[in-house]
PDB file of C-alpha atoms in Angstrom:
ATOM      1  CA  MET G  28    -131.837 -83.131-109.338  1.00  0.00           C
ATOM      2  CA  ARG G  29    -129.647 -81.043-107.083  1.00  0.00           C
ATOM      3  CA  VAL G  30    -127.533 -78.429-108.856  1.00  0.00           C
ATOM      4  CA  ILE G  31    -124.147 -77.812-107.247  1.00  0.00           C
ATOM      5  CA  ARG G  32    -122.816 -74.245-107.266  1.00  0.00           C
ATOM      6  CA  ALA G  33    -119.304 -73.072-106.447  1.00  0.00           C
ATOM      7  CA  PHE G  34    -117.708 -69.651-106.212  1.00  0.00           C
ATOM      8  CA  VAL G  35    -114.580 -69.181-108.346  1.00  0.00           C
ATOM      9  CA  ASP G  36    -112.677 -65.936-107.894  1.00  0.00           C
ATOM     10  CA  ARG G  37    -111.392 -65.634-111.454  1.00  0.00           C
ATOM     11  CA  PRO G  38    -112.656 -64.710-114.954  1.00  0.00           C
ATOM     12  CA  LEU G  39    -115.195 -67.107-116.474  1.00  0.00           C
ATOM     13  CA  ALA G  40    -116.227 -67.302-120.131  1.00  0.00           C
ATOM     14  CA  THR G  41    -118.265 -69.762-122.208  1.00  0.00           C
ATOM     15  CA  GLY G  42    -116.111 -72.262-124.084  1.00  0.00           C
ATOM     16  CA  GLN G  43    -113.066 -71.610-121.922  1.00  0.00           C
ATOM     17  CA  PRO G  44    -111.431 -74.069-119.504  1.00  0.00           C
ATOM     18  CA  VAL G  45    -110.769 -72.820-115.978  1.00  0.00           C
ATOM     19  CA  GLU G  46    -108.470 -74.326-113.387  1.00  0.00           C
ATOM     20  CA  LEU G  47    -110.392 -74.325-110.143  1.00  0.00           C
ATOM     21  CA  PRO G  48    -108.879 -72.688-107.051  1.00  0.00           C
ATOM     22  CA  ASP G  49    -108.027 -74.827-104.031  1.00  0.00           C
ATOM     23  CA  ASP G  50    -111.205 -73.986-102.076  1.00  0.00           C
ATOM     24  CA  ALA G  51    -113.424 -74.950-105.030  1.00  0.00           C
ATOM     25  CA  VAL G  52    -111.481 -78.194-105.512  1.00  0.00           C
ATOM     26  CA  ALA G  53    -111.915 -79.006-101.823  1.00  0.00           C
ATOM     27  CA  HIS G  54    -115.658 -78.311-101.998  1.00  0.00           C
ATOM     28  CA  LEU G  55    -116.461 -80.006-105.308  1.00  0.00           C
ATOM     29  CA  VAL G  56    -113.987 -82.882-105.394  1.00  0.00           C
ATOM     30  CA  ARG G  57    -112.993 -83.801-101.868  1.00  0.00           C
ATOM     31  CA  VAL G  58    -116.311 -83.029-100.120  1.00  0.00           C
ATOM     32  CA  LEU G  59    -118.979 -83.572-102.798  1.00  0.00           C
ATOM     33  CA  ARG G  60    -116.976 -86.248-104.643  1.00  0.00           C
ATOM     34  CA  LEU G  61    -117.531 -84.904-108.157  1.00  0.00           C
ATOM     35  CA  ARG G  62    -115.591 -86.665-110.894  1.00  0.00           C
ATOM     36  CA  GLU G  63    -114.683 -86.047-114.547  1.00  0.00           C
ATOM     37  CA  GLY G  64    -117.814 -85.443-116.589  1.00  0.00           C
ATOM     38  CA  ASP G  65    -119.906 -84.222-113.664  1.00  0.00           C
ATOM     39  CA  ALA G  66    -121.784 -80.949-114.044  1.00  0.00           C
ATOM     40  CA  CYS G  67    -121.770 -77.945-111.742  1.00  0.00           C
ATOM     41  CA  VAL G  68    -122.453 -74.202-111.818  1.00  0.00           C
ATOM     42  CA  LEU G  69    -119.659 -71.698-111.271  1.00  0.00           C
ATOM     43  CA  PHE G  70    -119.995 -67.999-110.437  1.00  0.00           C
ATOM     44  CA  ASN G  71    -117.539 -65.228-109.633  1.00  0.00           C
ATOM     45  CA  GLY G  72    -119.824 -62.541-108.222  1.00  0.00           C
ATOM     46  CA  ASP G  73    -120.495 -60.647-111.458  1.00  0.00           C
ATOM     47  CA  GLY G  74    -124.183 -61.600-111.595  1.00  0.00           C
ATOM     48  CA  ILE G  75    -123.750 -64.460-114.084  1.00  0.00           C
ATOM     49  CA  ASP G  76    -124.033 -68.194-113.483  1.00  0.00           C
ATOM     50  CA  HIS G  77    -121.843 -70.383-115.682  1.00  0.00           C
ATOM     51  CA  ASP G  78    -122.809 -73.963-116.460  1.00  0.00           C
ATOM     52  CA  ALA G  79    -119.687 -76.114-116.349  1.00  0.00           C
ATOM     53  CA  ARG G  80    -118.449 -79.677-116.563  1.00  0.00           C
ATOM     54  CA  LEU G  81    -115.350 -81.112-114.952  1.00  0.00           C
ATOM     55  CA  VAL G  82    -112.901 -82.236-117.622  1.00  0.00           C
ATOM     56  CA  ARG G  83    -109.922 -83.140-115.447  1.00  0.00           C
ATOM     57  CA  VAL G  84    -109.859 -84.178-111.794  1.00  0.00           C
ATOM     58  CA  ASP G  85    -107.083 -85.423-109.550  1.00  0.00           C
ATOM     59  CA  LYS G  86    -106.386 -85.342-105.817  1.00  0.00           C
ATOM     60  CA  ARG G  87    -105.098 -81.780-105.742  1.00  0.00           C
ATOM     61  CA  SER G  88    -106.537 -80.006-108.779  1.00  0.00           C
ATOM     62  CA  ALA G  89    -109.435 -79.861-111.193  1.00  0.00           C
ATOM     63  CA  VAL G  90    -110.249 -78.176-114.485  1.00  0.00           C
ATOM     64  CA  ALA G  91    -113.770 -77.281-115.616  1.00  0.00           C
ATOM     65  CA  GLU G  92    -115.034 -76.234-119.043  1.00  0.00           C
ATOM     66  CA  ILE G  93    -117.694 -73.526-119.216  1.00  0.00           C
ATOM     67  CA  THR G  94    -120.556 -74.750-121.414  1.00  0.00           C
ATOM     68  CA  GLY G  95    -123.017 -71.878-121.064  1.00  0.00           C
ATOM     69  CA  SER G  96    -123.784 -68.688-119.177  1.00  0.00           C
ATOM     70  CA  ARG G  97    -126.885 -66.863-118.011  1.00  0.00           C
ATOM     71  CA  ALA G  98    -127.555 -63.716-116.041  1.00  0.00           C
ATOM     72  CA  ILE G  99    -129.065 -64.266-112.594  1.00  0.00           C
ATOM     73  CA  ASP G 100    -130.853 -61.458-110.776  1.00  0.00           C
ATOM     74  CA  LEU G 101    -131.963 -62.532-107.324  1.00  0.00           C
ATOM     75  CA  GLU G 102    -130.929 -59.288-105.630  1.00  0.00           C
ATOM     76  CA  SER G 103    -133.540 -57.518-103.557  1.00  0.00           C
ATOM     77  CA  PRO G 104    -134.818 -54.131-104.767  1.00  0.00           C
ATOM     78  CA  LEU G 105    -134.233 -53.000-101.168  1.00  0.00           C
ATOM     79  CA  SER G 106    -130.534 -52.479-100.529  1.00  0.00           C
ATOM     80  CA  ILE G 107    -129.833 -53.139 -96.835  1.00  0.00           C
ATOM     81  CA  THR G 108    -126.469 -52.420 -95.223  1.00  0.00           C
ATOM     82  CA  LEU G 109    -126.153 -54.171 -91.865  1.00  0.00           C
ATOM     83  CA  VAL G 110    -123.975 -52.404 -89.299  1.00  0.00           C
ATOM     84  CA  GLN G 111    -123.436 -55.296 -86.911  1.00  0.00           C
ATOM     85  CA  GLY G 112    -121.784 -55.158 -83.517  1.00  0.00           C
ATOM     86  CA  ILE G 113    -119.260 -57.982 -83.653  1.00  0.00           C
ATOM     87  CA  ALA G 114    -120.676 -61.051 -81.934  1.00  0.00           C
ATOM     88  CA  ARG G 115    -118.818 -64.007 -80.513  1.00  0.00           C
ATOM     89  CA  GLY G 116    -117.772 -67.008 -82.602  1.00  0.00           C
ATOM     90  CA  GLU G 117    -120.549 -68.907 -84.303  1.00  0.00           C
ATOM     91  CA  LYS G 118    -123.116 -66.194 -83.558  1.00  0.00           C
ATOM     92  CA  MET G 119    -121.364 -63.862 -86.011  1.00  0.00           C
ATOM     93  CA  ASP G 120    -121.152 -66.614 -88.626  1.00  0.00           C
ATOM     94  CA  TRP G 121    -124.878 -67.300 -88.205  1.00  0.00           C
ATOM     95  CA  ILE G 122    -125.729 -63.602 -88.582  1.00  0.00           C
ATOM     96  CA  LEU G 123    -123.689 -63.292 -91.785  1.00  0.00           C
ATOM     97  CA  GLN G 124    -125.085 -66.509 -93.232  1.00  0.00           C
ATOM     98  CA  LYS G 125    -128.754 -65.826 -92.571  1.00  0.00           C
ATOM     99  CA  ALA G 126    -128.593 -62.144 -93.501  1.00  0.00           C
ATOM    100  CA  THR G 127    -127.000 -63.113 -96.822  1.00  0.00           C
ATOM    101  CA  GLU G 128    -129.846 -65.558 -97.447  1.00  0.00           C
ATOM    102  CA  LEU G 129    -132.324 -62.760 -96.649  1.00  0.00           C
ATOM    103  CA  GLY G 130    -130.744 -60.487 -99.250  1.00  0.00           C
ATOM    104  CA  VAL G 131    -128.532 -58.053 -97.316  1.00  0.00           C
ATOM    105  CA  ALA G 132    -126.312 -56.099 -99.711  1.00  0.00           C
ATOM    106  CA  ALA G 133    -123.394 -55.215 -97.430  1.00  0.00           C
ATOM    107  CA  PHE G 134    -122.021 -55.863 -93.950  1.00  0.00           C
ATOM    108  CA  VAL G 135    -120.155 -53.437 -91.703  1.00  0.00           C
ATOM    109  CA  PRO G 136    -118.795 -55.266 -88.610  1.00  0.00           C
ATOM    110  CA  VAL G 137    -118.055 -52.820 -85.787  1.00  0.00           C
ATOM    111  CA  SER G 138    -116.604 -52.825 -82.292  1.00  0.00           C
ATOM    112  CA  SER G 139    -118.285 -50.645 -79.696  1.00  0.00           C
ATOM    113  CA  ASP G 140    -118.239 -49.861 -75.981  1.00  0.00           C
ATOM    114  CA  ARG G 141    -119.873 -53.134 -74.947  1.00  0.00           C
ATOM    115  CA  SER G 142    -118.270 -55.445 -77.493  1.00  0.00           C
ATOM    116  CA  GLU G 143    -117.125 -58.715 -75.969  1.00  0.00           C
ATOM    117  CA  VAL G 144    -114.862 -59.504 -78.934  1.00  0.00           C
ATOM    118  CA  LYS G 145    -111.540 -57.670 -79.137  1.00  0.00           C
ATOM    119  CA  LEU G 146    -109.520 -58.031 -82.333  1.00  0.00           C
ATOM    120  CA  ASP G 147    -105.931 -57.003 -82.942  1.00  0.00           C
ATOM    121  CA  ALA G 148    -104.756 -56.430 -86.517  1.00  0.00           C
ATOM    122  CA  GLU G 149    -103.785 -60.058 -87.123  1.00  0.00           C
ATOM    123  CA  ARG G 150    -106.989 -61.517 -85.700  1.00  0.00           C
ATOM    124  CA  ALA G 151    -109.070 -58.916 -87.542  1.00  0.00           C
ATOM    125  CA  ALA G 152    -107.555 -59.953 -90.877  1.00  0.00           C
ATOM    126  CA  LYS G 153    -108.221 -63.631 -90.158  1.00  0.00           C
ATOM    127  CA  ARG G 154    -111.786 -62.921 -89.037  1.00  0.00           C
ATOM    128  CA  LEU G 155    -112.460 -60.858 -92.164  1.00  0.00           C
ATOM    129  CA  ALA G 156    -111.250 -63.660 -94.441  1.00  0.00           C
ATOM    130  CA  HIS G 157    -113.393 -66.151 -92.540  1.00  0.00           C
ATOM    131  CA  TRP G 158    -116.480 -63.915 -92.600  1.00  0.00           C
ATOM    132  CA  ARG G 159    -116.140 -63.404 -96.350  1.00  0.00           C
ATOM    133  CA  SER G 160    -115.955 -67.178 -96.837  1.00  0.00           C
ATOM    134  CA  VAL G 161    -119.152 -67.582 -94.783  1.00  0.00           C
ATOM    135  CA  VAL G 162    -120.915 -65.054 -97.028  1.00  0.00           C
ATOM    136  CA  VAL G 163    -119.652 -66.791-100.180  1.00  0.00           C
ATOM    137  CA  SER G 164    -120.928 -70.158 -98.924  1.00  0.00           C
ATOM    138  CA  ALA G 165    -124.323 -68.591 -98.170  1.00  0.00           C
ATOM    139  CA  CYS G 166    -124.444 -67.236-101.737  1.00  0.00           C
ATOM    140  CA  GLU G 167    -123.650 -70.691-103.110  1.00  0.00           C
ATOM    141  CA  GLN G 168    -126.543 -72.155-101.128  1.00  0.00           C
ATOM    142  CA  SER G 169    -129.082 -69.375-101.732  1.00  0.00           C
ATOM    143  CA  TRP G 170    -128.328 -68.968-105.459  1.00  0.00           C
ATOM    144  CA  ARG G 171    -127.215 -65.372-105.149  1.00  0.00           C
ATOM    145  CA  SER G 172    -124.747 -64.569-107.927  1.00  0.00           C
ATOM    146  CA  LYS G 173    -123.487 -61.294-106.430  1.00  0.00           C
ATOM    147  CA  ILE G 174    -121.428 -61.372-103.252  1.00  0.00           C
ATOM    148  CA  PRO G 175    -122.377 -58.917-100.486  1.00  0.00           C
ATOM    149  CA  ALA G 176    -119.467 -56.729 -99.424  1.00  0.00           C
ATOM    150  CA  VAL G 177    -117.993 -57.347 -95.966  1.00  0.00           C
ATOM    151  CA  SER G 178    -116.037 -54.352 -94.660  1.00  0.00           C
ATOM    152  CA  PRO G 179    -112.954 -54.810 -92.464  1.00  0.00           C
ATOM    153  CA  PRO G 180    -113.886 -54.696 -88.764  1.00  0.00           C
ATOM    154  CA  ARG G 181    -113.393 -51.266 -87.205  1.00  0.00           C
ATOM    155  CA  SER G 182    -114.737 -49.024 -84.496  1.00  0.00           C
ATOM    156  CA  LEU G 183    -118.305 -47.792 -84.641  1.00  0.00           C
ATOM    157  CA  THR G 184    -117.063 -44.203 -84.847  1.00  0.00           C
ATOM    158  CA  ALA G 185    -114.859 -44.971 -87.858  1.00  0.00           C
ATOM    159  CA  ALA G 186    -117.618 -46.915 -89.603  1.00  0.00           C
ATOM    160  CA  LEU G 187    -120.193 -44.137 -89.188  1.00  0.00           C
ATOM    161  CA  ALA G 188    -118.062 -41.813 -91.273  1.00  0.00           C
ATOM    162  CA  ASP G 189    -118.205 -44.154 -94.270  1.00  0.00           C
ATOM    163  CA  LEU G 190    -121.823 -45.270 -94.723  1.00  0.00           C
ATOM    164  CA  PRO G 191    -124.047 -44.857 -97.830  1.00  0.00           C
ATOM    165  CA  ALA G 192    -125.116 -41.219 -97.911  1.00  0.00           C
ATOM    166  CA  ASP G 193    -128.457 -41.756 -99.680  1.00  0.00           C
ATOM    167  CA  ALA G 194    -129.788 -44.463 -97.348  1.00  0.00           C
ATOM    168  CA  SER G 195    -132.147 -44.006 -94.416  1.00  0.00           C
ATOM    169  CA  ARG G 196    -130.583 -45.001 -91.085  1.00  0.00           C
ATOM    170  CA  TRP G 197    -132.270 -46.978 -88.311  1.00  0.00           C
ATOM    171  CA  LEU G 198    -131.434 -48.633 -85.011  1.00  0.00           C
ATOM    172  CA  LEU G 199    -133.811 -50.920 -83.173  1.00  0.00           C
ATOM    173  CA  ASP G 200    -135.401 -49.390 -80.080  1.00  0.00           C
ATOM    174  CA  PRO G 201    -138.459 -50.903 -78.326  1.00  0.00           C
ATOM    175  CA  ASP G 202    -139.323 -47.423 -77.006  1.00  0.00           C
ATOM    176  CA  ALA G 203    -139.102 -45.648 -80.372  1.00  0.00           C
ATOM    177  CA  ALA G 204    -142.069 -43.708 -81.713  1.00  0.00           C
ATOM    178  CA  SER G 205    -141.690 -45.156 -85.224  1.00  0.00           C
ATOM    179  CA  GLY G 206    -142.603 -48.747 -86.007  1.00  0.00           C
ATOM    180  CA  LEU G 207    -142.590 -50.716 -89.246  1.00  0.00           C
ATOM    181  CA  ALA G 208    -146.239 -49.889 -89.875  1.00  0.00           C
ATOM    182  CA  THR G 209    -145.523 -46.152 -89.954  1.00  0.00           C
ATOM    183  CA  MET G 210    -142.027 -46.275 -91.435  1.00  0.00           C
ATOM    184  CA  PRO G 211    -141.926 -44.305 -94.706  1.00  0.00           C
ATOM    185  CA  PRO G 212    -140.794 -46.128 -97.845  1.00  0.00           C
ATOM    186  CA  PRO G 213    -137.059 -45.517 -98.302  1.00  0.00           C
ATOM    187  CA  SER G 214    -136.085 -43.457-101.330  1.00  0.00           C
ATOM    188  CA  GLY G 215    -132.677 -45.155-101.347  1.00  0.00           C
ATOM    189  CA  GLY G 216    -131.375 -48.057 -99.339  1.00  0.00           C
ATOM    190  CA  ILE G 217    -131.527 -48.744 -95.613  1.00  0.00           C
ATOM    191  CA  VAL G 218    -128.709 -48.883 -93.084  1.00  0.00           C
ATOM    192  CA  LEU G 219    -129.676 -50.975 -90.064  1.00  0.00           C
ATOM    193  CA  ALA G 220    -127.551 -50.864 -86.903  1.00  0.00           C
ATOM    194  CA  ILE G 221    -127.621 -53.837 -84.517  1.00  0.00           C
ATOM    195  CA  GLY G 222    -125.616 -53.777 -81.298  1.00  0.00           C
ATOM    196  CA  PRO G 223    -123.397 -56.559 -79.904  1.00  0.00           C
ATOM    197  CA  GLU G 224    -124.387 -58.959 -77.114  1.00  0.00           C
ATOM    198  CA  GLY G 225    -124.311 -56.158 -74.540  1.00  0.00           C
ATOM    199  CA  GLY G 226    -126.259 -53.739 -76.721  1.00  0.00           C
ATOM    200  CA  TRP G 227    -125.337 -50.159 -77.609  1.00  0.00           C
ATOM    201  CA  SER G 228    -124.005 -47.998 -74.785  1.00  0.00           C
ATOM    202  CA  ALA G 229    -125.288 -44.465 -74.202  1.00  0.00           C
ATOM    203  CA  ASN G 230    -122.197 -43.155 -76.023  1.00  0.00           C
ATOM    204  CA  ASP G 231    -122.802 -45.521 -78.950  1.00  0.00           C
ATOM    205  CA  ARG G 232    -126.422 -44.426 -79.230  1.00  0.00           C
ATOM    206  CA  ALA G 233    -125.436 -40.773 -79.101  1.00  0.00           C
ATOM    207  CA  ALA G 234    -122.946 -41.347 -81.929  1.00  0.00           C
ATOM    208  CA  LEU G 235    -125.542 -43.193 -84.003  1.00  0.00           C
ATOM    209  CA  ILE G 236    -128.145 -40.472 -83.512  1.00  0.00           C
ATOM    210  CA  ALA G 237    -125.593 -37.780 -84.374  1.00  0.00           C
ATOM    211  CA  ALA G 238    -124.891 -39.725 -87.596  1.00  0.00           C
ATOM    212  CA  GLY G 239    -128.571 -39.571 -88.574  1.00  0.00           C
ATOM    213  CA  PHE G 240    -129.919 -42.829 -87.166  1.00  0.00           C
ATOM    214  CA  ALA G 241    -133.498 -42.879 -85.887  1.00  0.00           C
ATOM    215  CA  GLY G 242    -135.090 -45.397 -83.544  1.00  0.00           C
ATOM    216  CA  LEU G 243    -137.239 -48.149 -85.031  1.00  0.00           C
ATOM    217  CA  ARG G 244    -139.648 -50.181 -82.909  1.00  0.00           C
ATOM    218  CA  LEU G 245    -139.833 -53.819 -83.964  1.00  0.00           C
ATOM    219  CA  GLY G 246    -141.846 -55.017 -80.994  1.00  0.00           C
ATOM    220  CA  PRO G 247    -142.019 -54.833 -77.215  1.00  0.00           C
ATOM    221  CA  ARG G 248    -139.479 -57.551 -76.460  1.00  0.00           C
ATOM    222  CA  ILE G 249    -135.695 -57.285 -76.220  1.00  0.00           C
ATOM    223  CA  LEU G 250    -134.113 -59.533 -78.851  1.00  0.00           C
ATOM    224  CA  ARG G 251    -130.651 -61.078 -78.843  1.00  0.00           C
ATOM    225  CA  THR G 252    -128.158 -59.659 -81.324  1.00  0.00           C
ATOM    226  CA  GLU G 253    -128.405 -62.740 -83.553  1.00  0.00           C
ATOM    227  CA  THR G 254    -132.220 -62.539 -83.522  1.00  0.00           C
ATOM    228  CA  ALA G 255    -132.764 -58.784 -83.786  1.00  0.00           C
ATOM    229  CA  GLY G 256    -131.126 -58.251 -87.139  1.00  0.00           C
ATOM    230  CA  MET G 257    -132.772 -61.251 -88.796  1.00  0.00           C
ATOM    231  CA  ALA G 258    -136.234 -60.274 -87.549  1.00  0.00           C
ATOM    232  CA  ALA G 259    -135.790 -56.686 -88.727  1.00  0.00           C
ATOM    233  CA  ILE G 260    -134.335 -57.648 -92.103  1.00  0.00           C
ATOM    234  CA  ALA G 261    -137.124 -60.138 -92.796  1.00  0.00           C
ATOM    235  CA  ALA G 262    -139.770 -57.561 -91.831  1.00  0.00           C
ATOM    236  CA  LEU G 263    -138.156 -54.845 -93.964  1.00  0.00           C
ATOM    237  CA  GLN G 264    -137.828 -57.186 -96.944  1.00  0.00           C
ATOM    238  CA  ALA G 265    -141.453 -58.218 -96.584  1.00  0.00           C
ATOM    239  CA  ARG G 266    -142.628 -54.612 -96.542  1.00  0.00           C
ATOM    240  CA  PHE G 267    -140.247 -52.924 -98.999  1.00  0.00           C
ATOM    241  CA  GLY G 268    -138.268 -55.719-100.635  1.00  0.00           C
ATOM    242  CA  ASP G 269    -138.998 -59.029-102.308  1.00  0.00           C
ATOM    243  CA  LEU G 270    -140.118 -61.414 -99.542  1.00  0.00           C
ATOM    244  CA  ALA G 271    -143.792 -60.498 -99.906  1.00  0.00           C
ATOM    245  CA  GLY G 272    -144.086 -61.855-103.421  1.00  0.00           C
TER     246      GLY G 272
END
């Protein structure tokens, strides 16, 4: 039997009723057609899944009662931060969705010299809200109970000044000396930088190298931005994370 999960951005506690937010009502009631008495699982990103049952449903609102709670730990032991050159439209959604399914811990969307997407402040805010909703939906589907962070979009230079200090830093380079077979096990997490559709410029690469990034050879072929990150993340998770078992 399929178990339906929904993200609810509010406190959840066993035995307590919770009025569902509009997006959860739309997903559970208007799309999935749940009715009073139907069961679902709610989570708010704190690592706990809450069994629930709908106790009141109408066209515009719904109330669920929490009947039980359990800790869920599906997070990878390998913490990967993906620095992603902003891609166009559905490509960016696909990257966020699939990387969430593969266990990425955080996303840092960046603009760079060859970025084809230009965002003013208003569009950036709308894109960020949309990207976070894509990540939440991917967590609902993949049973992750913690939501990966999505940073506001900014320039590559600004983002490089605010990355995890204890993580090793890598950018894909088919001419690099280091490959996955010789890559040392990370003592902390990994920051992986993937360029936009046009790739990193010489200035971008110089900035990345100055910030401590080293080249990583994934293979001899040039991969598209939406392929490169997923291939690298899957390979890294298989070697150092939890995809091998």
